[in-house]
mmCIF file of N, CA and C in Angstrom:
data_model
loop_
_atom_site.group_PDB
_atom_site.id
_atom_site.type_symbol
_atom_site.label_atom_id
_atom_site.label_comp_id
_atom_site.label_asym_id
_atom_site.label_seq_id
_atom_site.Cartn_x
_atom_site.Cartn_y
_atom_site.Cartn_z
ATOM 1 N N MET A 1216 -43.616 88.190 265.298
ATOM 2 C CA MET A 1216 -43.909 88.966 266.809
ATOM 3 C C MET A 1216 -42.639 89.583 267.247
ATOM 4 N N THR A 1217 -42.844 90.549 267.930
ATOM 5 C CA THR A 1217 -41.787 91.298 268.548
ATOM 6 C C THR A 1217 -42.196 91.643 269.914
ATOM 7 N N LYS A 1218 -41.209 92.004 270.914
ATOM 8 C CA LYS A 1218 -41.434 92.422 271.924
ATOM 9 C C LYS A 1218 -41.456 94.047 272.342
ATOM 10 N N LYS A 1219 -42.477 94.716 272.373
ATOM 11 C CA LYS A 1219 -42.177 96.007 272.346
ATOM 12 C C LYS A 1219 -41.466 96.772 271.252
ATOM 13 N N GLY A 1220 -41.405 96.224 270.030
ATOM 14 C CA GLY A 1220 -40.959 96.610 268.822
ATOM 15 C C GLY A 1220 -39.517 96.476 268.488
ATOM 16 N N ARG A 1221 -38.913 95.516 269.463
ATOM 17 C CA ARG A 1221 -37.458 95.317 269.415
ATOM 18 C C ARG A 1221 -37.416 94.106 268.565
ATOM 19 N N ILE A 1222 -35.929 94.411 267.898
ATOM 20 C CA ILE A 1222 -35.562 93.299 266.746
ATOM 21 C C ILE A 1222 -35.049 92.097 267.499
ATOM 22 N N LEU A 1223 -35.029 90.944 266.863
ATOM 23 C CA LEU A 1223 -34.451 89.800 267.285
ATOM 24 C C LEU A 1223 -33.134 89.392 266.695
ATOM 25 N N ILE A 1224 -31.858 89.325 267.586
ATOM 26 C CA ILE A 1224 -30.717 89.084 266.791
ATOM 27 C C ILE A 1224 -30.123 87.908 267.492
ATOM 28 N N GLY A 1225 -29.685 86.965 266.592
ATOM 29 C CA GLY A 1225 -29.052 85.715 266.899
ATOM 30 C C GLY A 1225 -27.599 85.947 267.245
ATOM 31 N N ILE A 1226 -27.043 85.352 268.174
ATOM 32 C CA ILE A 1226 -25.511 85.280 268.595
ATOM 33 C C ILE A 1226 -25.143 83.999 268.826
ATOM 34 N N THR A 1227 -24.079 83.550 267.750
ATOM 35 C CA THR A 1227 -23.317 82.289 268.109
ATOM 36 C C THR A 1227 -22.325 82.679 269.430
ATOM 37 N N MET A 1228 -22.197 81.461 270.075
ATOM 38 C CA MET A 1228 -21.405 81.733 271.344
ATOM 39 C C MET A 1228 -19.990 81.368 270.992
ATOM 40 N N GLY A 1229 -19.597 81.075 269.538
ATOM 41 C CA GLY A 1229 -18.266 80.931 269.414
ATOM 42 C C GLY A 1229 -17.658 79.476 270.035
ATOM 43 N N ASP A 1230 -16.474 79.632 270.206
ATOM 44 C CA ASP A 1230 -15.516 78.626 270.854
ATOM 45 C C ASP A 1230 -16.133 78.589 272.366
ATOM 46 N N ALA A 1231 -16.587 77.546 272.847
ATOM 47 C CA ALA A 1231 -17.161 77.155 274.038
ATOM 48 C C ALA A 1231 -16.199 77.484 275.198
ATOM 49 N N VAL A 1232 -14.982 77.380 275.069
ATOM 50 C CA VAL A 1232 -13.880 77.594 276.109
ATOM 51 C C VAL A 1232 -13.364 79.042 275.897
ATOM 52 N N GLY A 1233 -13.575 79.815 274.931
ATOM 53 C CA GLY A 1233 -13.085 81.059 274.529
ATOM 54 C C GLY A 1233 -13.995 82.136 275.370
ATOM 55 N N VAL A 1234 -13.605 83.564 274.778
ATOM 56 C CA VAL A 1234 -14.543 84.574 275.646
ATOM 57 C C VAL A 1234 -15.903 84.835 274.829
ATOM 58 N N GLY A 1235 -16.279 83.971 274.092
ATOM 59 C CA GLY A 1235 -17.652 84.393 273.489
ATOM 60 C C GLY A 1235 -18.684 84.303 274.448
ATOM 61 N N PRO A 1236 -18.869 83.004 275.182
ATOM 62 C CA PRO A 1236 -19.809 82.987 276.270
ATOM 63 C C PRO A 1236 -19.560 84.027 277.269
ATOM 64 N N GLU A 1237 -18.419 84.538 277.626
ATOM 65 C CA GLU A 1237 -18.354 85.323 278.848
ATOM 66 C C GLU A 1237 -18.831 86.842 278.398
ATOM 67 N N VAL A 1238 -18.419 86.953 277.109
ATOM 68 C CA VAL A 1238 -18.679 88.421 276.424
ATOM 69 C C VAL A 1238 -20.330 88.581 276.463
ATOM 70 N N ILE A 1239 -20.959 87.453 275.954
ATOM 71 C CA ILE A 1239 -22.538 87.263 275.988
ATOM 72 C C ILE A 1239 -23.238 87.671 277.144
ATOM 73 N N CYS A 1240 -22.490 86.961 278.289
ATOM 74 C CA CYS A 1240 -23.246 87.071 279.689
ATOM 75 C C CYS A 1240 -22.996 88.443 280.133
ATOM 76 N N LYS A 1241 -21.851 88.925 280.043
ATOM 77 C CA LYS A 1241 -21.613 90.285 280.554
ATOM 78 C C LYS A 1241 -22.613 91.280 279.866
ATOM 79 N N MET A 1242 -22.838 91.286 278.549
ATOM 80 C CA MET A 1242 -23.926 92.049 277.812
ATOM 81 C C MET A 1242 -25.182 91.710 278.294
ATOM 82 N N PHE A 1243 -25.523 90.548 278.662
ATOM 83 C CA PHE A 1243 -26.959 90.152 278.858
ATOM 84 C C PHE A 1243 -27.042 90.878 280.345
ATOM 85 N N LEU A 1244 -26.202 90.781 281.198
ATOM 86 C CA LEU A 1244 -26.294 91.202 282.431
ATOM 87 C C LEU A 1244 -26.359 92.661 282.562
ATOM 88 N N ARG A 1245 -25.876 93.534 281.561
ATOM 89 C CA ARG A 1245 -25.908 94.998 281.481
ATOM 90 C C ARG A 1245 -27.310 95.415 281.116
ATOM 91 N N LYS A 1246 -28.172 94.551 280.278
ATOM 92 C CA LYS A 1246 -29.517 94.892 280.103
ATOM 93 C C LYS A 1246 -29.705 95.928 279.318
ATOM 94 N N SER A 1247 -28.635 96.953 278.969
ATOM 95 C CA SER A 1247 -28.970 98.133 278.319
ATOM 96 C C SER A 1247 -29.316 97.943 276.823
ATOM 97 N N PHE A 1248 -28.838 96.658 276.112
ATOM 98 C CA PHE A 1248 -29.433 96.394 274.929
ATOM 99 C C PHE A 1248 -30.643 96.332 274.617
ATOM 100 N N LYS A 1249 -31.530 95.786 275.835
ATOM 101 C CA LYS A 1249 -32.797 95.512 275.691
ATOM 102 C C LYS A 1249 -33.957 96.547 275.338
ATOM 103 N N LYS A 1250 -33.216 97.887 275.419
ATOM 104 C CA LYS A 1250 -34.109 98.866 274.795
ATOM 105 C C LYS A 1250 -34.366 98.911 273.171
ATOM 106 N N PHE A 1251 -33.322 98.041 272.712
ATOM 107 C CA PHE A 1251 -33.307 98.038 271.356
ATOM 108 C C PHE A 1251 -33.430 96.696 270.629
ATOM 109 N N CYS A 1252 -33.158 95.542 271.328
ATOM 110 C CA CYS A 1252 -33.332 94.310 270.778
ATOM 111 C C CYS A 1252 -33.459 93.283 271.797
ATOM 112 N N ASP A 1253 -33.796 92.020 271.301
ATOM 113 C CA ASP A 1253 -33.752 90.874 272.345
ATOM 114 C C ASP A 1253 -32.869 89.836 271.566
ATOM 115 N N ILE A 1254 -32.425 88.926 272.232
ATOM 116 C CA ILE A 1254 -31.120 88.082 271.764
ATOM 117 C C ILE A 1254 -31.500 86.575 271.846
ATOM 118 N N VAL A 1255 -30.992 85.977 271.125
ATOM 119 C CA VAL A 1255 -31.029 84.346 271.462
ATOM 120 C C VAL A 1255 -29.474 83.736 271.008
ATOM 121 N N VAL A 1256 -28.952 83.088 272.005
ATOM 122 C CA VAL A 1256 -27.574 82.522 271.798
ATOM 123 C C VAL A 1256 -27.942 81.118 270.958
ATOM 124 N N ILE A 1257 -27.114 81.059 269.840
ATOM 125 C CA ILE A 1257 -26.898 79.910 269.223
ATOM 126 C C ILE A 1257 -25.826 79.076 269.589
ATOM 127 N N GLY A 1258 -25.887 77.907 270.160
ATOM 128 C CA GLY A 1258 -24.607 76.906 270.529
ATOM 129 C C GLY A 1258 -25.181 75.862 271.476
ATOM 130 N N ASP A 1259 -24.042 75.568 272.293
ATOM 131 C CA ASP A 1259 -24.363 74.430 273.142
ATOM 132 C C ASP A 1259 -24.686 75.017 274.507
ATOM 133 N N LYS A 1260 -25.874 74.613 275.071
ATOM 134 C CA LYS A 1260 -26.499 75.154 276.258
ATOM 135 C C LYS A 1260 -25.691 74.546 277.575
ATOM 136 N N PHE A 1261 -25.425 73.287 277.272
ATOM 137 C CA PHE A 1261 -24.531 72.481 278.534
ATOM 138 C C PHE A 1261 -23.284 73.329 278.758
ATOM 139 N N LEU A 1262 -22.593 73.673 277.641
ATOM 140 C CA LEU A 1262 -20.972 74.315 277.671
ATOM 141 C C LEU A 1262 -21.263 75.684 278.049
ATOM 142 N N PHE A 1263 -22.331 76.402 277.549
ATOM 143 C CA PHE A 1263 -22.607 77.745 277.973
ATOM 144 C C PHE A 1263 -22.807 77.892 279.368
ATOM 145 N N ASP A 1264 -23.502 76.985 279.811
ATOM 146 C CA ASP A 1264 -23.822 76.862 281.254
ATOM 147 C C ASP A 1264 -22.686 77.042 282.229
ATOM 148 N N LYS A 1265 -21.656 76.058 281.722
ATOM 149 C CA LYS A 1265 -20.318 76.116 282.582
ATOM 150 C C LYS A 1265 -19.694 77.394 282.605
ATOM 151 N N THR A 1266 -19.839 78.137 281.734
ATOM 152 C CA THR A 1266 -19.435 79.639 281.990
ATOM 153 C C THR A 1266 -20.091 80.148 282.881
ATOM 154 N N VAL A 1267 -21.450 80.339 282.765
ATOM 155 C CA VAL A 1267 -22.443 80.980 283.596
ATOM 156 C C VAL A 1267 -21.974 80.519 285.223
ATOM 157 N N HIS A 1268 -21.774 79.081 285.244
ATOM 158 C CA HIS A 1268 -21.497 78.681 286.815
ATOM 159 C C HIS A 1268 -20.058 79.012 287.230
ATOM 160 N N TYR A 1269 -19.094 78.934 286.187
ATOM 161 C CA TYR A 1269 -17.576 78.980 286.647
ATOM 162 C C TYR A 1269 -17.348 80.625 287.049
ATOM 163 N N TYR A 1270 -18.156 81.551 286.379
ATOM 164 C CA TYR A 1270 -17.913 83.064 286.708
ATOM 165 C C TYR A 1270 -19.011 83.290 287.823
ATOM 166 N N ARG A 1271 -19.823 82.644 288.140
ATOM 167 C CA ARG A 1271 -21.123 82.840 288.927
ATOM 168 C C ARG A 1271 -21.775 83.966 288.665
ATOM 169 N N TYR A 1272 -22.085 84.133 287.474
ATOM 170 C CA TYR A 1272 -22.976 85.185 286.944
ATOM 171 C C TYR A 1272 -24.433 84.915 287.609
ATOM 172 N N ASN A 1273 -25.101 85.849 287.833
ATOM 173 C CA ASN A 1273 -26.285 85.755 288.497
ATOM 174 C C ASN A 1273 -27.442 85.932 287.276
ATOM 175 N N MET A 1274 -27.667 84.826 286.565
ATOM 176 C CA MET A 1274 -28.447 84.847 285.483
ATOM 177 C C MET A 1274 -29.133 83.479 285.419
ATOM 178 N N LYS A 1275 -30.120 83.427 284.509
ATOM 179 C CA LYS A 1275 -30.483 81.972 283.931
ATOM 180 C C LYS A 1275 -30.625 81.724 282.652
ATOM 181 N N THR A 1276 -30.627 80.700 282.137
ATOM 182 C CA THR A 1276 -30.741 80.269 280.689
ATOM 183 C C THR A 1276 -31.596 79.391 280.508
ATOM 184 N N GLU A 1277 -32.286 79.359 279.257
ATOM 185 C CA GLU A 1277 -33.350 78.208 279.027
ATOM 186 C C GLU A 1277 -33.224 77.888 277.578
ATOM 187 N N LYS A 1278 -33.233 76.526 277.325
ATOM 188 C CA LYS A 1278 -33.250 76.044 275.919
ATOM 189 C C LYS A 1278 -34.409 76.561 275.270
ATOM 190 N N VAL A 1279 -34.365 76.952 274.087
ATOM 191 C CA VAL A 1279 -35.681 77.484 273.267
ATOM 192 C C VAL A 1279 -35.778 76.488 271.981
ATOM 193 N N ALA A 1280 -36.944 76.219 271.523
ATOM 194 C CA ALA A 1280 -37.147 75.345 270.330
ATOM 195 C C ALA A 1280 -37.075 76.168 268.907
ATOM 196 N N THR A 1281 -37.401 77.350 269.153
ATOM 197 C CA THR A 1281 -37.145 78.460 267.900
ATOM 198 C C THR A 1281 -36.613 79.608 268.349
ATOM 199 N N ALA A 1282 -36.060 80.405 267.805
ATOM 200 C CA ALA A 1282 -35.521 81.887 267.992
ATOM 201 C C ALA A 1282 -36.607 82.767 268.607
ATOM 202 N N GLU A 1283 -37.800 82.591 268.067
ATOM 203 C CA GLU A 1283 -38.833 83.514 268.373
ATOM 204 C C GLU A 1283 -39.387 83.129 269.821
ATOM 205 N N ASP A 1284 -39.144 81.821 270.275
ATOM 206 C CA ASP A 1284 -39.458 81.732 271.710
ATOM 207 C C ASP A 1284 -38.808 82.455 272.681
ATOM 208 N N VAL A 1285 -37.868 83.061 272.368
ATOM 209 C CA VAL A 1285 -37.356 83.956 273.357
ATOM 210 C C VAL A 1285 -38.408 85.090 273.868
ATOM 211 N N TYR A 1286 -39.379 85.437 273.007
ATOM 212 C CA TYR A 1286 -40.277 86.343 273.192
ATOM 213 C C TYR A 1286 -41.152 85.886 274.398
ATOM 214 N N LEU A 1287 -41.122 84.790 274.687
ATOM 215 C CA LEU A 1287 -42.015 84.166 275.692
ATOM 216 C C LEU A 1287 -41.435 83.806 277.081
ATOM 217 N N LEU A 1288 -40.051 84.155 276.945
ATOM 218 C CA LEU A 1288 -39.123 84.242 278.225
ATOM 219 C C LEU A 1288 -39.261 85.545 278.954
ATOM 220 N N PRO A 1289 -39.308 85.347 280.376
ATOM 221 C CA PRO A 1289 -39.081 86.773 281.067
ATOM 222 C C PRO A 1289 -37.562 87.253 280.681
ATOM 223 N N ASP A 1290 -37.908 88.824 280.919
ATOM 224 C CA ASP A 1290 -36.617 89.541 280.521
ATOM 225 C C ASP A 1290 -35.220 89.337 281.182
ATOM 226 N N ASN A 1291 -35.229 88.457 282.326
ATOM 227 C CA ASN A 1291 -34.172 87.975 282.944
ATOM 228 C C ASN A 1291 -33.623 86.658 282.538
ATOM 229 N N VAL A 1292 -34.115 86.054 281.626
ATOM 230 C CA VAL A 1292 -33.803 84.758 281.375
ATOM 231 C C VAL A 1292 -33.157 84.887 279.861
ATOM 232 N N LEU A 1293 -31.978 84.091 279.666
ATOM 233 C CA LEU A 1293 -31.305 84.132 278.233
ATOM 234 C C LEU A 1293 -31.815 82.732 277.648
ATOM 235 N N GLY A 1294 -32.308 83.083 276.403
ATOM 236 C CA GLY A 1294 -32.589 81.891 275.491
ATOM 237 C C GLY A 1294 -31.706 81.525 274.596
ATOM 238 N N ILE A 1295 -31.443 79.754 274.611
ATOM 239 C CA ILE A 1295 -30.337 79.355 274.057
ATOM 240 C C ILE A 1295 -31.045 78.323 273.005
ATOM 241 N N LEU A 1296 -30.664 78.633 271.613
ATOM 242 C CA LEU A 1296 -31.168 77.674 270.763
ATOM 243 C C LEU A 1296 -29.988 76.704 270.667
ATOM 244 N N ASP A 1297 -30.158 75.530 271.212
ATOM 245 C CA ASP A 1297 -29.192 74.505 271.643
ATOM 246 C C ASP A 1297 -28.953 73.647 270.442
ATOM 247 N N ILE A 1298 -27.736 73.784 270.272
ATOM 248 C CA ILE A 1298 -27.100 72.982 269.184
ATOM 249 C C ILE A 1298 -26.952 71.197 269.420
ATOM 250 N N ASP A 1299 -26.842 71.222 270.889
ATOM 251 C CA ASP A 1299 -26.851 69.886 271.447
ATOM 252 C C ASP A 1299 -25.693 69.086 270.952
ATOM 253 N N SER A 1300 -24.365 69.567 270.962
ATOM 254 C CA SER A 1300 -23.107 68.815 270.437
ATOM 255 C C SER A 1300 -22.708 67.568 271.133
ATOM 256 N N LYS A 1301 -23.423 67.053 272.312
ATOM 257 C CA LYS A 1301 -23.494 65.901 272.842
ATOM 258 C C LYS A 1301 -22.044 66.074 273.515
ATOM 259 N N VAL A 1302 -21.449 66.951 273.902
ATOM 260 C CA VAL A 1302 -20.157 67.061 274.881
ATOM 261 C C VAL A 1302 -20.722 67.106 276.082
ATOM 262 N N THR A 1303 -20.301 66.195 277.050
ATOM 263 C CA THR A 1303 -20.694 66.137 278.347
ATOM 264 C C THR A 1303 -19.427 66.147 279.335
ATOM 265 N N ILE A 1304 -18.359 66.939 278.885
ATOM 266 C CA ILE A 1304 -17.045 66.942 279.916
ATOM 267 C C ILE A 1304 -17.496 67.721 281.026
ATOM 268 N N ASN A 1305 -17.249 67.095 282.141
ATOM 269 C CA ASN A 1305 -17.184 67.913 283.589
ATOM 270 C C ASN A 1305 -16.406 68.744 283.864
ATOM 271 N N ASN A 1306 -15.080 68.741 283.420
ATOM 272 C CA ASN A 1306 -14.045 69.460 283.808
ATOM 273 C C ASN A 1306 -13.650 70.423 282.780
ATOM 274 N N VAL A 1307 -14.415 71.016 282.288
ATOM 275 C CA VAL A 1307 -14.198 72.290 281.062
ATOM 276 C C VAL A 1307 -13.302 73.183 281.811
ATOM 277 N N ASN A 1308 -12.017 73.279 280.973
ATOM 278 C CA ASN A 1308 -11.292 74.258 281.431
ATOM 279 C C ASN A 1308 -11.394 75.540 280.646
ATOM 280 N N LEU A 1309 -12.006 76.620 280.956
ATOM 281 C CA LEU A 1309 -12.212 77.698 280.230
ATOM 282 C C LEU A 1309 -10.914 78.230 279.748
ATOM 283 N N GLY A 1310 -10.825 78.934 278.709
ATOM 284 C CA GLY A 1310 -9.520 79.688 278.290
ATOM 285 C C GLY A 1310 -8.578 78.568 277.807
ATOM 286 N N LYS A 1311 -8.597 77.397 277.811
ATOM 287 C CA LYS A 1311 -7.886 76.146 277.479
ATOM 288 C C LYS A 1311 -8.372 75.581 276.332
ATOM 289 N N PRO A 1312 -7.696 75.451 275.060
ATOM 290 C CA PRO A 1312 -8.365 74.762 273.978
ATOM 291 C C PRO A 1312 -8.448 73.499 274.229
ATOM 292 N N SER A 1313 -9.494 72.693 273.749
ATOM 293 C CA SER A 1313 -9.452 71.213 273.943
ATOM 294 C C SER A 1313 -10.112 70.601 272.656
ATOM 295 N N ARG A 1314 -9.397 69.371 272.230
ATOM 296 C CA ARG A 1314 -9.674 69.001 270.927
ATOM 297 C C ARG A 1314 -11.188 68.567 270.852
ATOM 298 N N GLU A 1315 -11.846 67.878 271.987
ATOM 299 C CA GLU A 1315 -12.978 67.326 272.080
ATOM 300 C C GLU A 1315 -14.034 68.626 272.100
ATOM 301 N N ILE A 1316 -13.825 69.627 272.843
ATOM 302 C CA ILE A 1316 -14.820 70.600 272.512
ATOM 303 C C ILE A 1316 -14.736 71.407 271.330
ATOM 304 N N GLY A 1317 -13.437 71.487 270.734
ATOM 305 C CA GLY A 1317 -13.336 72.046 269.343
ATOM 306 C C GLY A 1317 -13.984 71.423 268.392
ATOM 307 N N HIS A 1318 -14.052 69.961 268.516
ATOM 308 C CA HIS A 1318 -14.666 69.120 267.461
ATOM 309 C C HIS A 1318 -16.032 69.407 267.572
#
């Protein structure tokens, strides 16, 4: 299943305290990629949402069970294929390496 003929691309979020989540958010908010494809983020939703909250991005994320479930989401919601790393650190310091998050 595709949405309006667009392909689906999975993007890993990379290091949760690195630039990956920030770059993905900026791309998603520009929406110009939506002409060509849909994306699903592969990573830890809890940590990804920390980036969304920290930078006050005006966007929503939703956990999806399969990559194809992003086709069921509204265009303004970013689907995350949650790896659920069990990290529950509340004081995530973006841009600063962390052994716990790196593990």
